Structure formats: C-alpha cells, structure tokens
PDB file of C-alpha atoms in Angstrom:
ATOM      1  CA  MET Y 708      -1.190   3.008 -15.856  1.00 61.00           C
ATOM      2  CA  PRO Y 709      -0.028   6.339 -14.128  1.00 74.00           C
ATOM      3  CA  ASN Y 710      -2.786   7.402 -11.412  1.00 87.00           C
ATOM      4  CA  PRO Y 711      -4.785  11.089 -11.645  1.00 89.00           C
ATOM      5  CA  TYR Y 712      -3.098  11.865  -8.275  1.00 92.00           C
ATOM      6  CA  GLY Y 713       0.493  12.128  -9.994  1.00 94.00           C
ATOM      7  CA  ALA Y 714       1.593   9.867  -6.844  1.00 97.00           C
ATOM      8  CA  PRO Y 715       4.842   7.939  -7.617  1.00 98.00           C
ATOM      9  CA  GLU Y 716       4.279   4.235  -8.207  1.00 98.00           C
ATOM     10  CA  VAL Y 717       6.432   0.957  -8.345  1.00 98.00           C
ATOM     11  CA  SER Y 718       4.895  -2.478 -10.054  1.00 98.00           C
ATOM     12  CA  VAL Y 719       4.298  -5.651  -8.030  1.00 98.00           C
ATOM     13  CA  HIS Y 720       7.382  -6.812  -9.300  1.00 98.00           C
ATOM     14  CA  ASP Y 721       9.646  -4.272  -8.034  1.00 98.00           C
ATOM     15  CA  VAL Y 722       8.040  -4.920  -4.540  1.00 98.00           C
ATOM     16  CA  THR Y 723       8.444  -8.671  -4.657  1.00 97.00           C
ATOM     17  CA  ALA Y 724      11.952  -7.587  -5.962  1.00 98.00           C
ATOM     18  CA  LYS Y 725      12.704  -5.642  -2.588  1.00 97.00           C
ATOM     19  CA  GLN Y 726      11.164  -8.574  -0.392  1.00 95.00           C
ATOM     20  CA  ARG Y 727      13.528 -11.051  -2.162  1.00 96.00           C
ATOM     21  CA  GLU Y 728      16.418  -8.968  -1.635  1.00 97.00           C
ATOM     22  CA  GLY Y 729      15.675  -8.234   1.679  1.00 95.00           C
ATOM     23  CA  THR Y 730      15.494  -4.491   1.400  1.00 95.00           C
ATOM     24  CA  ASP Y 731      13.818  -2.638   4.441  1.00 95.00           C
ATOM     25  CA  PHE Y 732      10.697  -1.307   3.524  1.00 97.00           C
ATOM     26  CA  LEU Y 733       6.845  -0.569   5.126  1.00 97.00           C
ATOM     27  CA  LEU Y 734       4.420  -2.575   3.019  1.00 98.00           C
ATOM     28  CA  VAL Y 735       1.278  -0.770   3.927  1.00 97.00           C
ATOM     29  CA  ASP Y 736      -2.394  -1.704   3.178  1.00 98.00           C
ATOM     30  CA  VAL Y 737      -4.965   1.028   3.278  1.00 98.00           C
ATOM     31  CA  ARG Y 738      -8.012  -1.033   1.977  1.00 98.00           C
ATOM     32  CA  GLU Y 739     -10.661  -1.193   4.835  1.00 97.00           C
ATOM     33  CA  ARG Y 740     -10.765  -3.698   7.183  1.00 93.00           C
ATOM     34  CA  LYS Y 741     -13.404  -5.853   5.798  1.00 95.00           C
ATOM     35  CA  GLU Y 742     -11.417  -6.029   2.225  1.00 96.00           C
ATOM     36  CA  LEU Y 743      -8.820  -8.085   3.750  1.00 93.00           C
ATOM     37  CA  GLU Y 744     -11.487 -11.162   3.756  1.00 91.00           C
ATOM     38  CA  LEU Y 745     -11.689 -10.678  -0.141  1.00 93.00           C
ATOM     39  CA  ALA Y 746      -8.063 -10.670  -0.683  1.00 94.00           C
ATOM     40  CA  SER Y 747      -4.901 -10.311   1.409  1.00 93.00           C
ATOM     41  CA  LEU Y 748      -1.170 -10.875   1.333  1.00 93.00           C
ATOM     42  CA  PRO Y 749      -0.146 -13.566   4.355  1.00 90.00           C
ATOM     43  CA  GLU Y 750      -0.460 -11.670   7.675  1.00 84.00           C
ATOM     44  CA  GLY Y 751       2.784 -10.222   8.917  1.00 88.00           C
ATOM     45  CA  GLU Y 752       3.801  -9.157   5.919  1.00 92.00           C
ATOM     46  CA  PHE Y 753       2.001  -6.016   5.685  1.00 95.00           C
ATOM     47  CA  ILE Y 754       0.539  -3.272   7.575  1.00 95.00           C
ATOM     48  CA  SER Y 755      -2.793  -2.294   7.772  1.00 95.00           C
ATOM     49  CA  MET Y 756      -3.999   1.510   7.747  1.00 95.00           C
ATOM     50  CA  PRO Y 757      -7.638   1.815   6.593  1.00 95.00           C
ATOM     51  CA  LEU Y 758      -7.929   4.894   4.546  1.00 95.00           C
ATOM     52  CA  SER Y 759     -11.295   5.805   6.580  1.00 95.00           C
ATOM     53  CA  GLU Y 760      -9.103   5.616   9.777  1.00 92.00           C
ATOM     54  CA  LEU Y 761      -6.330   8.016   8.044  1.00 92.00           C
ATOM     55  CA  ARG Y 762      -9.470  10.707   6.958  1.00 88.00           C
ATOM     56  CA  GLU Y 763     -10.859  10.225  10.531  1.00 88.00           C
ATOM     57  CA  ARG Y 764      -7.700  10.568  12.663  1.00 86.00           C
ATOM     58  CA  ARG Y 765      -4.941  11.789  10.209  1.00 84.00           C
ATOM     59  CA  LEU Y 766      -1.994  11.617  11.332  1.00 86.00           C
ATOM     60  CA  ASP Y 767      -3.072   9.972  14.820  1.00 86.00           C
ATOM     61  CA  ALA Y 768      -4.314   6.893  12.522  1.00 86.00           C
ATOM     62  CA  LEU Y 769      -0.726   6.306  11.293  1.00 91.00           C
ATOM     63  CA  PRO Y 770       0.922   2.843  12.599  1.00 91.00           C
ATOM     64  CA  ASP Y 771       4.341   3.556  15.117  1.00 91.00           C
ATOM     65  CA  GLU Y 772       6.482   2.196  12.603  1.00 91.00           C
ATOM     66  CA  LEU Y 773       5.372   4.664  10.088  1.00 92.00           C
ATOM     67  CA  ARG Y 774       4.709   7.872  12.383  1.00 90.00           C
ATOM     68  CA  GLN Y 775       8.327   7.448  14.066  1.00 91.00           C
ATOM     69  CA  ASN Y 776      10.442   6.972  10.768  1.00 92.00           C
ATOM     70  CA  LYS Y 777       9.495   9.990   8.012  1.00 95.00           C
ATOM     71  CA  GLU Y 778      12.708   8.190   6.229  1.00 95.00           C
ATOM     72  CA  ALA Y 779      11.317   4.819   5.876  1.00 94.00           C
ATOM     73  CA  ASP Y 780      11.159   3.625   2.396  1.00 97.00           C
ATOM     74  CA  VAL Y 781       7.321   3.003   2.436  1.00 98.00           C
ATOM     75  CA  VAL Y 782       5.115   1.256  -0.488  1.00 99.00           C
ATOM     76  CA  LEU Y 783       1.117   1.765  -0.217  1.00 98.00           C
ATOM     77  CA  PHE Y 784      -1.528  -0.905  -1.664  1.00 98.00           C
ATOM     78  CA  CYS Y 785      -5.025  -1.197  -2.128  1.00 98.00           C
ATOM     79  CA  HIS Y 786      -7.554  -2.849  -4.469  1.00 97.00           C
ATOM     80  CA  LYS Y 787      -6.312  -1.377  -7.725  1.00 97.00           C
ATOM     81  CA  GLY Y 788      -3.953   1.628  -6.616  1.00 97.00           C
ATOM     82  CA  LEU Y 789      -6.189   4.561  -6.615  1.00 97.00           C
ATOM     83  CA  ARG Y 790      -6.683   5.219  -2.756  1.00 97.00           C
ATOM     84  CA  SER Y 791      -2.782   4.059  -2.229  1.00 98.00           C
ATOM     85  CA  ALA Y 792      -2.118   6.970  -4.365  1.00 98.00           C
ATOM     86  CA  GLN Y 793      -3.880   9.274  -2.293  1.00 96.00           C
ATOM     87  CA  VAL Y 794      -2.457   8.268   0.741  1.00 97.00           C
ATOM     88  CA  THR Y 795       0.899   8.447  -1.167  1.00 97.00           C
ATOM     89  CA  VAL Y 796       0.714  12.261  -2.322  1.00 97.00           C
ATOM     90  CA  PHE Y 797      -1.076  12.961   1.386  1.00 94.00           C
ATOM     91  CA  LEU Y 798       2.166  11.288   3.436  1.00 96.00           C
ATOM     92  CA  ARG Y 799       4.671  13.017   0.853  1.00 97.00           C
ATOM     93  CA  GLN Y 800       2.958  16.442   1.781  1.00 95.00           C
ATOM     94  CA  GLN Y 801       3.840  15.554   5.554  1.00 95.00           C
ATOM     95  CA  GLY Y 802       7.262  14.624   4.995  1.00 96.00           C
ATOM     96  CA  TRP Y 803       7.043  10.938   4.248  1.00 97.00           C
ATOM     97  CA  SER Y 804       9.547  11.615   0.856  1.00 97.00           C
ATOM     98  CA  ASN Y 805      10.165   7.765   0.247  1.00 98.00           C
ATOM     99  CA  ALA Y 806       6.299   6.869  -0.016  1.00 98.00           C
ATOM    100  CA  VAL Y 807       5.274   5.025  -3.067  1.00 99.00           C
ATOM    101  CA  SER Y 808       2.149   3.577  -4.434  1.00 99.00           C
ATOM    102  CA  MET Y 809       2.083   0.105  -5.942  1.00 98.00           C
ATOM    103  CA  ASP Y 810       0.184   0.497  -9.281  1.00 98.00           C
ATOM    104  CA  GLY Y 811      -2.240  -2.278  -9.534  1.00 97.00           C
ATOM    105  CA  GLY Y 812      -2.813  -2.803  -6.092  1.00 98.00           C
ATOM    106  CA  ILE Y 813      -3.831  -6.466  -4.549  1.00 98.00           C
ATOM    107  CA  ASP Y 814      -5.175  -7.172  -7.883  1.00 97.00           C
ATOM    108  CA  ALA Y 815      -2.304  -6.690  -9.924  1.00 97.00           C
ATOM    109  CA  TRP Y 816      -0.599  -8.792  -7.288  1.00 97.00           C
ATOM    110  CA  ALA Y 817      -3.140 -11.648  -7.655  1.00 96.00           C
ATOM    111  CA  GLU Y 818      -2.372 -11.438 -11.225  1.00 96.00           C
ATOM    112  CA  GLU Y 819       0.928 -11.295 -12.196  1.00 97.00           C
ATOM    113  CA  ILE Y 820       2.794 -12.541  -8.637  1.00 97.00           C
ATOM    114  CA  ASP Y 821       0.691 -14.822  -6.721  1.00 95.00           C
ATOM    115  CA  ASP Y 822      -3.182 -15.778  -7.231  1.00 92.00           C
ATOM    116  CA  SER Y 823      -3.725 -17.392  -3.785  1.00 93.00           C
ATOM    117  CA  VAL Y 824      -4.032 -13.975  -2.500  1.00 93.00           C
ATOM    118  CA  GLY Y 825      -7.138 -13.953  -4.303  1.00 90.00           C
ATOM    119  CA  GLN Y 826      -9.059 -11.186  -6.124  1.00 89.00           C
ATOM    120  CA  TYR Y 827     -12.478  -9.520  -5.593  1.00 89.00           C
ATOM    121  CA  ALA Y 828     -15.657 -11.010  -7.023  1.00 76.00           C
ATOM    122  CA  SER Y 829     -16.520  -9.188 -10.449  1.00 59.00           C
ATOM    123  CA  MET Y 830     -18.483  -5.825  -9.734  1.00 47.00           C
TER     124      MET Y 830
END
C-alpha cells in the first residue's frame, strides 16, 4: 500500500534479496529504542536511528555511516512503514537520493520473511 508521504518504497522481499546478493546498503530502524524489545532484527544487521532523536537533533542525530555518505543506498524501516516513509522524505530533501522506505515495516518482515523477529501485541 503506498504511503501518504509519497516516499519511494521497497518490499521486504527486495531487502532480503539485497542481503542475499551481498549488495552494499544501510538498513536503518527509525523506531524508538523501547520498541526494539517488542520486535527486532538480529543485532548488527541494522542501524538504530530513533525518529524522536532525529526530530530533536536533526542531521546531528544521523549515524556516522549515513552522515558521511549521501550516495549510500539506505533502506529505512519502522513498525508498519509510516515513520520510515517520513524519514525517507526528509533524507531525500537533504540530499540522500538513494533513501527508500521498507513497505510494511518490521511487521511485514515478521509476517513474510522471519516470524522469529517477533511482532507487536495486538493494540
């Protein structure tokens, strides 16, 4: 489903294909740190960059791997894809033209790729 922000998206299947092929890209989780306890990819597979920190500190909140390379392929994700779409639009406005949002977020990952990452309890 297209996001309301108009951010370009990739599917969870596209992301796993990039991983299998050894494509060089940054996988960035924009969820809050407490959300990592609810559902998370294995440590070391992603960079954590909570949206709240980005809102407070703007570009200073960007991890070095991202800040130092505006040409990097960047895939952002969150719970369902809305926050990552917001950050994708922000990064593209700042010059990261290869930033995309992972459609469906970590929920889609758990449903379609690996249920061991966990899912949020029904709300």
